[in-house]
Every structure is written in C-alpha cells, then in structure tokens.
mmCIF file of C-alpha atoms and ligand atoms in Angstrom:
data_model
loop_
_atom_site.group_PDB
_atom_site.id
_atom_site.type_symbol
_atom_site.label_atom_id
_atom_site.label_comp_id
_atom_site.label_asym_id
_atom_site.label_seq_id
_atom_site.Cartn_x
_atom_site.Cartn_y
_atom_site.Cartn_z
ATOM 1 C CA MET A 150 4.427 -6.561 47.811
ATOM 2 C CA ALA A 151 4.460 -7.131 44.052
ATOM 3 C CA ILE A 152 4.452 -4.418 41.400
ATOM 4 C CA PHE A 153 3.873 -4.939 37.711
ATOM 5 C CA PHE A 154 6.497 -2.865 35.917
ATOM 6 C CA HIS A 155 6.482 -2.200 32.192
ATOM 7 C CA TRP A 156 8.508 0.558 30.584
ATOM 8 C CA ASP A 157 10.589 -0.558 27.618
ATOM 9 C CA GLU A 158 13.161 2.182 27.914
ATOM 10 C CA ALA A 159 13.718 1.829 31.645
ATOM 11 C CA SER A 160 16.358 0.062 33.676
ATOM 12 C CA THR A 161 14.847 -2.086 36.420
ATOM 13 C CA GLU A 162 17.997 -1.601 38.520
ATOM 14 C CA LEU A 163 17.319 2.114 38.858
ATOM 15 C CA TRP A 164 13.793 1.406 40.117
ATOM 16 C CA GLN A 165 14.920 -1.362 42.453
ATOM 17 C CA ALA A 166 17.434 1.088 43.903
ATOM 18 C CA ALA A 167 14.798 3.823 44.290
ATOM 19 C CA PHE A 168 12.488 1.436 46.180
ATOM 20 C CA LYS A 169 15.344 0.216 48.337
ATOM 21 C CA GLU A 170 16.338 3.766 49.189
ATOM 22 C CA ALA A 171 12.740 4.474 50.248
ATOM 23 C CA GLY A 172 12.835 1.392 52.470
ATOM 24 C CA ILE A 173 10.247 -0.446 50.382
ATOM 25 C CA GLU A 174 10.633 -4.093 49.559
ATOM 26 C CA ALA A 175 9.317 -4.239 46.028
ATOM 27 C CA ASP A 176 9.038 -7.368 43.953
ATOM 28 C CA LEU A 177 9.020 -6.008 40.382
ATOM 29 C CA ARG A 178 7.212 -8.283 37.935
ATOM 30 C CA SER A 179 7.489 -7.995 34.183
ATOM 31 C CA ALA A 180 5.074 -9.133 31.473
ATOM 32 C CA ASP A 181 7.008 -12.360 30.965
ATOM 33 C CA ASN A 182 7.509 -12.960 34.668
ATOM 34 C CA LEU A 183 4.157 -12.216 36.283
ATOM 35 C CA GLY A 184 4.237 -14.951 38.900
ATOM 36 C CA ASN A 185 1.044 -15.186 40.922
ATOM 37 C CA VAL A 186 -1.013 -12.238 39.641
ATOM 38 C CA GLU A 187 -2.926 -12.110 42.919
ATOM 39 C CA ASP A 188 0.180 -10.628 44.567
ATOM 40 C CA ILE A 189 0.253 -7.600 42.271
ATOM 41 C CA GLU A 190 -1.032 -4.488 44.012
ATOM 42 C CA TYR A 191 0.479 -1.700 41.924
ATOM 43 C CA ALA A 192 1.348 -1.242 38.266
ATOM 44 C CA ILE A 193 3.924 1.186 36.880
ATOM 45 C CA VAL A 194 3.522 1.329 33.145
ATOM 46 C CA TRP A 195 4.159 2.878 29.805
ATOM 47 C CA ALA A 196 2.287 1.159 26.941
ATOM 48 C CA ALA A 197 1.961 -2.220 28.620
ATOM 49 C CA PRO A 198 0.780 -5.150 26.489
ATOM 50 C CA HIS A 199 -3.004 -5.042 26.267
ATOM 51 C CA GLY A 200 -5.055 -7.458 28.329
ATOM 52 C CA LEU A 201 -2.563 -8.000 31.145
ATOM 53 C CA MET A 202 -3.562 -5.546 33.859
ATOM 54 C CA GLY A 203 -7.197 -6.657 33.654
ATOM 55 C CA THR A 204 -6.098 -10.035 35.030
ATOM 56 C CA PHE A 205 -4.662 -8.643 38.293
ATOM 57 C CA PRO A 206 -7.509 -9.066 40.819
ATOM 58 C CA ASN A 207 -5.875 -7.092 43.641
ATOM 59 C CA LEU A 208 -4.558 -4.107 41.722
ATOM 60 C CA LYS A 209 -4.916 -0.915 43.796
ATOM 61 C CA TYR A 210 -3.390 1.796 41.619
ATOM 62 C CA ILE A 211 -1.946 2.131 38.131
ATOM 63 C CA PHE A 212 0.913 4.632 37.856
ATOM 64 C CA SER A 213 1.560 6.105 34.418
ATOM 65 C CA VAL A 214 5.174 6.942 33.709
ATOM 66 C CA GLY A 215 3.899 9.572 31.280
ATOM 67 C CA ALA A 216 1.837 12.685 31.842
ATOM 68 C CA GLY A 217 -0.778 11.293 29.453
ATOM 69 C CA VAL A 218 -2.727 8.116 30.135
ATOM 70 C CA THR A 219 -4.130 7.135 26.738
ATOM 71 C CA HIS A 220 -1.454 4.431 26.586
ATOM 72 C CA ILE A 221 -3.441 2.803 29.422
ATOM 73 C CA THR A 222 -7.007 3.597 28.396
ATOM 74 C CA ALA A 223 -6.353 2.399 24.821
ATOM 75 C CA ASP A 224 -6.282 -1.156 26.191
ATOM 76 C CA PRO A 225 -9.862 -2.434 25.657
ATOM 77 C CA ASP A 226 -9.444 -4.688 28.715
ATOM 78 C CA ALA A 227 -7.838 -2.074 30.961
ATOM 79 C CA PRO A 228 -9.248 -2.281 34.517
ATOM 80 C CA LEU A 229 -10.584 1.276 34.495
ATOM 81 C CA HIS A 230 -12.189 0.894 37.922
ATOM 82 C CA VAL A 231 -8.642 1.004 39.310
ATOM 83 C CA PRO A 232 -7.505 4.612 39.870
ATOM 84 C CA ILE A 233 -4.801 5.830 37.492
ATOM 85 C CA VAL A 234 -2.146 8.196 38.809
ATOM 86 C CA ARG A 235 -0.400 10.285 36.184
ATOM 87 C CA LEU A 236 3.139 11.550 36.266
ATOM 88 C CA GLN A 237 3.644 15.090 37.446
ATOM 89 C CA ASP A 238 7.198 16.107 36.889
ATOM 90 C CA ASP A 239 8.798 19.546 36.708
ATOM 91 C CA MET A 240 11.481 18.232 34.375
ATOM 92 C CA LEU A 241 8.867 17.027 31.924
ATOM 93 C CA VAL A 242 7.170 20.417 32.096
ATOM 94 C CA LEU A 243 10.426 22.239 31.393
ATOM 95 C CA ASP A 244 11.309 19.894 28.526
ATOM 96 C CA MET A 245 7.906 20.470 26.969
ATOM 97 C CA SER A 246 8.276 24.241 27.210
ATOM 98 C CA CYS A 247 11.705 24.018 25.565
ATOM 99 C CA HIS A 248 10.225 21.982 22.710
ATOM 100 C CA ILE A 249 7.437 24.501 22.218
ATOM 101 C CA ILE A 250 9.765 27.502 22.367
ATOM 102 C CA HIS A 251 12.037 25.829 19.822
ATOM 103 C CA TRP A 252 9.225 25.487 17.275
ATOM 104 C CA VAL A 253 7.672 28.875 17.995
ATOM 105 C CA LEU A 254 11.021 30.488 17.234
ATOM 106 C CA HIS A 255 11.632 28.198 14.280
ATOM 107 C CA PHE A 256 8.420 29.378 12.668
ATOM 108 C CA HIS A 257 8.401 32.969 13.899
ATOM 109 C CA ARG A 258 11.952 33.606 12.707
ATOM 110 C CA TYR A 259 11.561 31.731 9.375
ATOM 111 C CA TYR A 260 14.312 29.277 10.240
ATOM 112 C CA TYR A 261 12.300 26.568 8.508
ATOM 113 C CA ARG A 262 13.027 28.280 5.186
ATOM 114 C CA TYR A 263 16.744 28.777 5.670
ATOM 115 C CA ARG A 264 17.562 25.059 5.410
ATOM 116 C CA GLN A 265 16.412 25.094 1.801
ATOM 117 C CA TYR A 266 18.152 28.403 1.114
ATOM 118 C CA GLU A 267 21.349 26.870 2.401
ATOM 119 C CA ALA A 268 20.895 23.909 0.058
ATOM 120 C CA ASP A 269 20.398 26.414 -2.788
ATOM 121 C CA LYS A 270 23.285 28.620 -1.552
ATOM 122 C CA THR A 271 20.863 31.509 -1.371
ATOM 123 C CA TRP A 272 21.613 34.461 0.934
ATOM 124 C CA LEU A 273 18.151 35.725 1.714
ATOM 125 C CA ARG A 274 17.084 37.096 5.059
ATOM 126 C CA HIS A 275 13.462 37.489 6.092
ATOM 127 C CA ARG A 276 12.340 40.258 8.352
ATOM 128 C CA TYR A 277 10.118 38.989 11.119
ATOM 129 C CA PRO A 278 7.537 40.789 13.244
ATOM 130 C CA ASP A 279 8.367 41.859 16.772
ATOM 131 C CA ASN A 280 7.682 39.057 19.238
ATOM 132 C CA SER A 281 4.926 41.188 20.701
ATOM 133 C CA ASP A 282 3.175 41.165 17.323
ATOM 134 C CA LYS A 283 3.202 37.370 17.071
ATOM 135 C CA ARG A 284 0.132 35.783 18.617
ATOM 136 C CA VAL A 285 0.796 32.404 20.140
ATOM 137 C CA ALA A 286 -2.240 30.400 21.242
ATOM 138 C CA ILE A 287 -1.946 27.509 23.644
ATOM 139 C CA MET A 288 -4.728 24.921 23.872
ATOM 140 C CA GLY A 289 -4.666 23.240 27.280
ATOM 141 C CA LEU A 290 -3.691 25.016 30.475
ATOM 142 C CA GLY A 291 -2.542 22.229 32.739
ATOM 143 C CA GLN A 292 0.878 22.391 34.324
ATOM 144 C CA THR A 293 2.671 22.215 30.953
ATOM 145 C CA GLY A 294 0.370 24.657 29.176
ATOM 146 C CA GLN A 295 0.697 27.220 31.965
ATOM 147 C CA ASP A 296 4.460 26.914 32.016
ATOM 148 C CA ALA A 297 4.697 27.339 28.243
ATOM 149 C CA CYS A 298 2.406 30.398 28.431
ATOM 150 C CA ARG A 299 4.559 32.023 31.098
ATOM 151 C CA ARG A 300 7.818 31.399 29.302
ATOM 152 C CA LEU A 301 6.519 32.610 25.934
ATOM 153 C CA HIS A 302 5.109 35.675 27.627
ATOM 154 C CA ASP A 303 8.529 36.292 29.197
ATOM 155 C CA LEU A 304 10.001 36.167 25.679
ATOM 156 C CA GLY A 305 7.623 38.954 24.733
ATOM 157 C CA PHE A 306 5.123 37.005 22.641
ATOM 158 C CA ASP A 307 1.439 37.906 22.642
ATOM 159 C CA VAL A 308 0.132 34.779 24.382
ATOM 160 C CA THR A 309 -3.414 33.521 24.730
ATOM 161 C CA GLY A 310 -4.307 30.312 26.529
ATOM 162 C CA TRP A 311 -7.485 28.289 26.284
ATOM 163 C CA ALA A 312 -8.850 25.633 28.618
ATOM 164 C CA ARG A 313 -12.131 23.972 29.549
ATOM 165 C CA SER A 314 -12.517 26.058 32.669
ATOM 166 C CA PRO A 315 -11.368 29.600 33.585
ATOM 167 C CA LYS A 316 -7.679 30.032 34.426
ATOM 168 C CA GLU A 317 -5.537 32.987 35.408
ATOM 169 C CA ILE A 318 -1.945 33.442 34.315
ATOM 170 C CA PRO A 319 -0.334 36.856 34.827
ATOM 171 C CA GLY A 320 0.229 38.629 31.507
ATOM 172 C CA VAL A 321 -1.574 35.956 29.511
ATOM 173 C CA ARG A 322 -5.065 36.300 28.089
ATOM 174 C CA CYS A 323 -6.968 33.213 29.234
ATOM 175 C CA LEU A 324 -10.034 32.053 27.336
ATOM 176 C CA HIS A 325 -12.174 29.086 28.177
ATOM 177 C CA GLY A 326 -14.997 26.881 27.061
ATOM 178 C CA GLU A 327 -16.494 26.181 23.671
ATOM 179 C CA ASP A 328 -17.859 29.720 23.388
ATOM 180 C CA GLN A 329 -14.402 31.263 23.338
ATOM 181 C CA PHE A 330 -12.705 28.684 21.144
ATOM 182 C CA ALA A 331 -13.402 30.613 17.931
ATOM 183 C CA GLU A 332 -11.762 33.687 19.487
ATOM 184 C CA LEU A 333 -8.667 31.650 20.264
ATOM 185 C CA LEU A 334 -8.451 30.279 16.724
ATOM 186 C CA ALA A 335 -8.957 33.685 15.106
ATOM 187 C CA GLY A 336 -5.918 35.024 16.954
ATOM 188 C CA ALA A 337 -3.658 32.008 16.578
ATOM 189 C CA ASP A 338 -0.697 32.895 14.374
ATOM 190 C CA ILE A 339 0.965 29.909 16.011
ATOM 191 C CA LEU A 340 -1.300 27.306 17.615
ATOM 192 C CA VAL A 341 0.093 24.880 20.168
ATOM 193 C CA ASN A 342 -1.941 21.830 21.183
ATOM 194 C CA LEU A 343 -1.450 20.469 24.685
ATOM 195 C CA LEU A 344 -4.973 19.195 25.280
ATOM 196 C CA PRO A 345 -5.448 15.733 26.720
ATOM 197 C CA LEU A 346 -7.205 13.360 24.342
ATOM 198 C CA THR A 347 -10.868 12.827 25.206
ATOM 199 C CA PRO A 348 -13.967 12.244 23.070
ATOM 200 C CA GLN A 349 -14.393 16.068 23.134
ATOM 201 C CA THR A 350 -10.880 16.837 21.927
ATOM 202 C CA GLU A 351 -10.528 14.094 19.322
ATOM 203 C CA ASN A 352 -10.234 15.768 15.892
ATOM 204 C CA ILE A 353 -10.620 19.185 17.489
ATOM 205 C CA LEU A 354 -8.325 20.496 14.769
ATOM 206 C CA ASN A 355 -10.238 19.802 11.585
ATOM 207 C CA ALA A 356 -11.214 21.549 8.340
ATOM 208 C CA GLN A 357 -13.726 23.752 10.108
ATOM 209 C CA THR A 358 -11.509 24.843 12.994
ATOM 210 C CA LEU A 359 -8.335 25.212 10.902
ATOM 211 C CA ALA A 360 -10.305 27.480 8.549
ATOM 212 C CA GLN A 361 -10.893 29.891 11.450
ATOM 213 C CA MET A 362 -7.178 30.489 11.934
ATOM 214 C CA PRO A 363 -5.320 33.339 10.236
ATOM 215 C CA ASP A 364 -3.962 32.583 6.754
ATOM 216 C CA GLY A 365 -0.437 31.216 6.856
ATOM 217 C CA ALA A 366 -0.660 30.134 10.507
ATOM 218 C CA PHE A 367 1.399 27.385 12.124
ATOM 219 C CA VAL A 368 0.426 24.325 14.146
ATOM 220 C CA ILE A 369 2.527 22.671 16.830
ATOM 221 C CA ASN A 370 1.105 19.420 18.212
ATOM 222 C CA CYS A 371 2.740 17.890 21.239
ATOM 223 C CA SER A 372 -0.212 16.276 22.964
ATOM 224 C CA ARG A 373 -1.841 13.412 21.105
ATOM 225 C CA GLY A 374 -2.063 12.720 17.378
ATOM 226 C CA ALA A 375 -5.783 12.038 17.378
ATOM 227 C CA SER A 376 -6.497 15.683 18.292
ATOM 228 C CA ILE A 377 -5.938 16.402 14.613
ATOM 229 C CA ASN A 378 -7.914 15.273 11.606
ATOM 230 C CA ASP A 379 -4.869 14.407 9.526
ATOM 231 C CA ALA A 380 -6.493 14.624 6.099
ATOM 232 C CA ASP A 381 -7.836 18.091 6.965
ATOM 233 C CA LEU A 382 -4.460 19.325 8.193
ATOM 234 C CA LEU A 383 -2.732 18.004 5.070
ATOM 235 C CA ALA A 384 -5.301 19.785 2.898
ATOM 236 C CA ALA A 385 -4.765 23.021 4.857
ATOM 237 C CA LEU A 386 -0.991 22.665 4.424
ATOM 238 C CA ASP A 387 -1.385 22.022 0.704
ATOM 239 C CA SER A 388 -3.543 25.089 0.260
ATOM 240 C CA GLY A 389 -1.135 27.255 2.300
ATOM 241 C CA LYS A 390 -3.848 28.056 4.857
ATOM 242 C CA ILE A 391 -1.472 26.460 7.338
ATOM 243 C CA GLU A 392 2.087 27.381 6.434
ATOM 244 C CA ALA A 393 3.824 24.622 8.392
ATOM 245 C CA ALA A 394 3.291 22.168 11.220
ATOM 246 C CA ALA A 395 5.576 20.633 13.825
ATOM 247 C CA LEU A 396 4.112 17.295 14.825
ATOM 248 C CA ASP A 397 5.523 15.219 17.657
ATOM 249 C CA VAL A 398 2.589 12.878 18.178
ATOM 250 C CA PHE A 399 0.564 10.790 15.777
ATOM 251 C CA ARG A 400 -2.576 8.708 15.625
ATOM 252 C CA THR A 401 -0.383 5.667 14.989
ATOM 253 C CA GLU A 402 3.086 5.539 16.508
ATOM 254 C CA PRO A 403 5.634 4.842 15.237
ATOM 255 C CA LEU A 404 4.431 6.878 12.262
ATOM 256 C CA PRO A 405 3.772 4.325 9.469
ATOM 257 C CA GLN A 406 6.259 4.313 6.583
ATOM 258 C CA ASP A 407 3.634 5.325 4.039
ATOM 259 C CA ASP A 408 2.253 8.243 6.052
ATOM 260 C CA PRO A 409 2.142 11.430 3.940
ATOM 261 C CA TYR A 410 3.455 13.511 6.863
ATOM 262 C CA TRP A 411 6.928 12.047 6.365
ATOM 263 C CA GLU A 412 7.394 13.614 2.976
ATOM 264 C CA HIS A 413 5.375 16.772 3.269
ATOM 265 C CA PRO A 414 7.808 19.669 2.805
ATOM 266 C CA ASN A 415 6.071 21.811 5.413
ATOM 267 C CA VAL A 416 5.676 19.172 8.101
ATOM 268 C CA PHE A 417 8.360 18.672 10.707
ATOM 269 C CA VAL A 418 8.118 15.225 12.271
ATOM 270 C CA THR A 419 9.688 14.392 15.624
ATOM 271 C CA PRO A 420 9.258 10.912 17.158
ATOM 272 C CA HIS A 421 7.209 11.691 20.308
ATOM 273 C CA ALA A 422 10.357 13.302 21.605
ATOM 274 C CA ALA A 423 9.053 16.595 23.020
ATOM 275 C CA ALA A 424 9.271 15.649 26.680
ATOM 276 C CA PRO A 425 10.276 12.072 27.288
ATOM 277 C CA SER A 426 9.769 11.069 30.889
ATOM 278 C CA ASN A 427 12.969 11.214 32.867
ATOM 279 C CA GLU A 428 13.508 7.886 34.556
ATOM 280 C CA ARG A 429 15.177 9.236 37.641
ATOM 281 C CA SER A 430 12.600 11.906 38.421
ATOM 282 C CA ALA A 431 9.715 9.600 37.439
ATOM 283 C CA ALA A 432 11.050 6.984 39.862
ATOM 284 C CA GLY A 433 11.295 9.592 42.621
ATOM 285 C CA PHE A 434 7.705 10.713 42.054
ATOM 286 C CA ILE A 435 6.147 7.249 41.755
ATOM 287 C CA VAL A 436 8.106 5.593 44.555
ATOM 288 C CA GLY A 437 7.156 8.543 46.785
ATOM 289 C CA ASN A 438 3.515 8.019 45.860
ATOM 290 C CA ILE A 439 3.667 4.275 46.574
ATOM 291 C CA LYS A 440 5.237 5.027 49.935
ATOM 292 C CA LYS A 441 2.282 7.290 50.614
ATOM 293 C CA CYS A 442 -0.094 4.408 49.810
ATOM 294 C CA LEU A 443 1.808 2.048 52.098
ATOM 295 C CA ASP A 444 1.546 4.649 54.869
ATOM 296 C CA GLY A 445 -2.227 4.657 54.423
ATOM 297 C CA GLY A 446 -2.432 7.783 52.258
ATOM 298 C CA VAL A 447 -3.818 8.414 48.806
ATOM 299 C CA PRO A 448 -1.508 9.032 45.829
ATOM 300 C CA ALA A 449 -1.924 12.046 43.536
ATOM 301 C CA PRO A 450 -2.842 13.218 41.013
ATOM 302 C CA ILE A 451 -5.534 10.680 40.253
ATOM 303 C CA VAL A 452 -6.855 11.017 36.721
ATOM 304 C CA ASP A 453 -10.467 11.935 36.109
ATOM 305 C CA LEU A 454 -11.089 9.860 32.994
ATOM 306 C CA ASP A 455 -13.860 12.162 31.756
ATOM 307 C CA ARG A 456 -11.502 15.132 31.744
ATOM 308 C CA GLY A 457 -8.592 13.051 30.505
ATOM 309 C CA TYR A 458 -6.113 14.297 33.134
HETATM 310 C C1 GLV B 773 3.975 11.678 26.811
HETATM 311 O O1 GLV B 773 3.335 11.639 25.829
HETATM 312 C C2 GLV B 773 3.412 11.668 28.122
HETATM 313 O O2 GLV B 773 2.227 11.346 28.237
HETATM 314 O O3 GLV B 773 4.132 11.995 29.062
#
C-alpha cells in the first residue's frame, strides 16, 4: 500500500520504522518519486507542493502532521472530498501552553521592557498587578485552548475563554458566540488567539475589534496569521492602544524581509515555533490511525472544513 509522504523536516527512516513496528508494509512516496499515483491510498503531509494530491485517484485519507489544516486547504487543487485527519497530540498541546505562558508572563511582568533597560544600564523595576488582577482571554477552546486556560488558571490568572459553542472549564469563565465576543474583548488585558482560520475568523482582530480591548492590552497570536488585519494591528501598536504583540504566525511565511513587523519595537516575532509537531509522537498517532483504517475502522479526528477543525 502506497503513502504519499511530504514533511520537509522529517526523517523518512523514523516513519518507515514506525510502520514496520506496527506491522504495516508501507511504500512511502515523495513528491519526486510518486510512481504510479493510482497506488496511493493515504497522504501524510505538511505543506505539500500544490496540485499533487488532486492527481491521486484512489486517495482515502489525508493526514495532517499539524493540528491546523490550512496548509492543505490553501492548495486550490486540493481534493477536498477526501477526508482530512488532523494531528491530535498531547505534546503539541503542552508545547503550545508553554509558549502562551511564556508570553503572558513576559507581558504581565514587564520583561519586554527590561531588555532595553539592560542595554541602557538602567536599574528600574516595575510593579505588576497580582496575577488574579490580570485578565487573560483565550479565543478558541479546542484541546490547546482548554489546556492553556487550565494552566493559566492554575497560575492564578483571571481567565476567560471564548468559543463558537458553549464550553465548560472549571474555574474559567467561558463565553461563546458572536453575542459574547464584545464581552471577551472588553476584558482582555492579554488576548491569546488560538482560533482555526475560517472565513468567519479571517481578520477577526481588526481596527474595530482591537478598539474594544482595554487600553495598553497585549496580543498573542499562535494560530494563523490571517486572523489579524496586519495594518490595523500595526496602527493599534503605533497608537499605544495595543502595548505589544507576540506573533508566531503570519499571513505569509516565512515573514517577508520587508514586513514592518520585523522592525516594530513592540512586536515579538517567532518563526511559527510555538508548538512544532513532534515527529515521534506524530508518527505514533498517524501510524495508529492508518492501522485503524487497514483494520476496517475510521480514523479520527476528521476535520469539518466549515468549522476549520
Ligand atoms: C501548526 O501550525 C499546526 O497546525 O500544528
């Protein structure tokens, strides 16, 4: 059984070994070694070259090696009638929470100012509010959003989550739906975006929504760049409405050389590094799912493209 495999950062040996261990004979095909495309039944991909997967007539499932799937749906010729299975990985969830906690603390404790003070040899300490007086708002309450909420709550922060549909997380105020979005924004001293990218969430952070946040608030984006209207965020940063932003994801990646985010003093750029998929655990999850298919089962979780996850 042939599998199209495309993940630039991955070692094929590790995957071969994982299939072998599961007792599956897998013929891994790469973009430059497709062989007879009629043999290809599964695809395991991160940002595969556009146009390829649409030419596999017998493709049964596409496995994303990331939690997000816009790297697949961005291909105008992607065979979207084929179910897409996204990665669900506890390690990725933990890594994402660590990234978020890092930036929440960085902003809450004013660490972002101390770098400059050090350069100026200035000994100046800022007092910061109690954690319980800092309102952290999380947009998106999937597995990662819920985990981040719980951990920030455990650190004593005043946490509110927001999702499309009602959710319950002990100790965390959960809002939902368009009607309660304004309430979330009004109480977002630090706003974290974890929403999947859909037509509804594209540019969800824009001049109008940023204006509803408290003055001097912070934005942490670790979902998809296109959730933010970049010109509007830059204007809000310039005016001081938004004090600083930690951006891990961008509309165009790698971030183009002439992008103003690079040089903005209050923007912290990381290269889509918040929660890189771990090859070993991704292989365990996906090989397990393919085994399920071979045994006549259905893999999970299958993405609902309207919801984006
Ligand atoms: C990363 O962006 C992912 O989708 O896992």
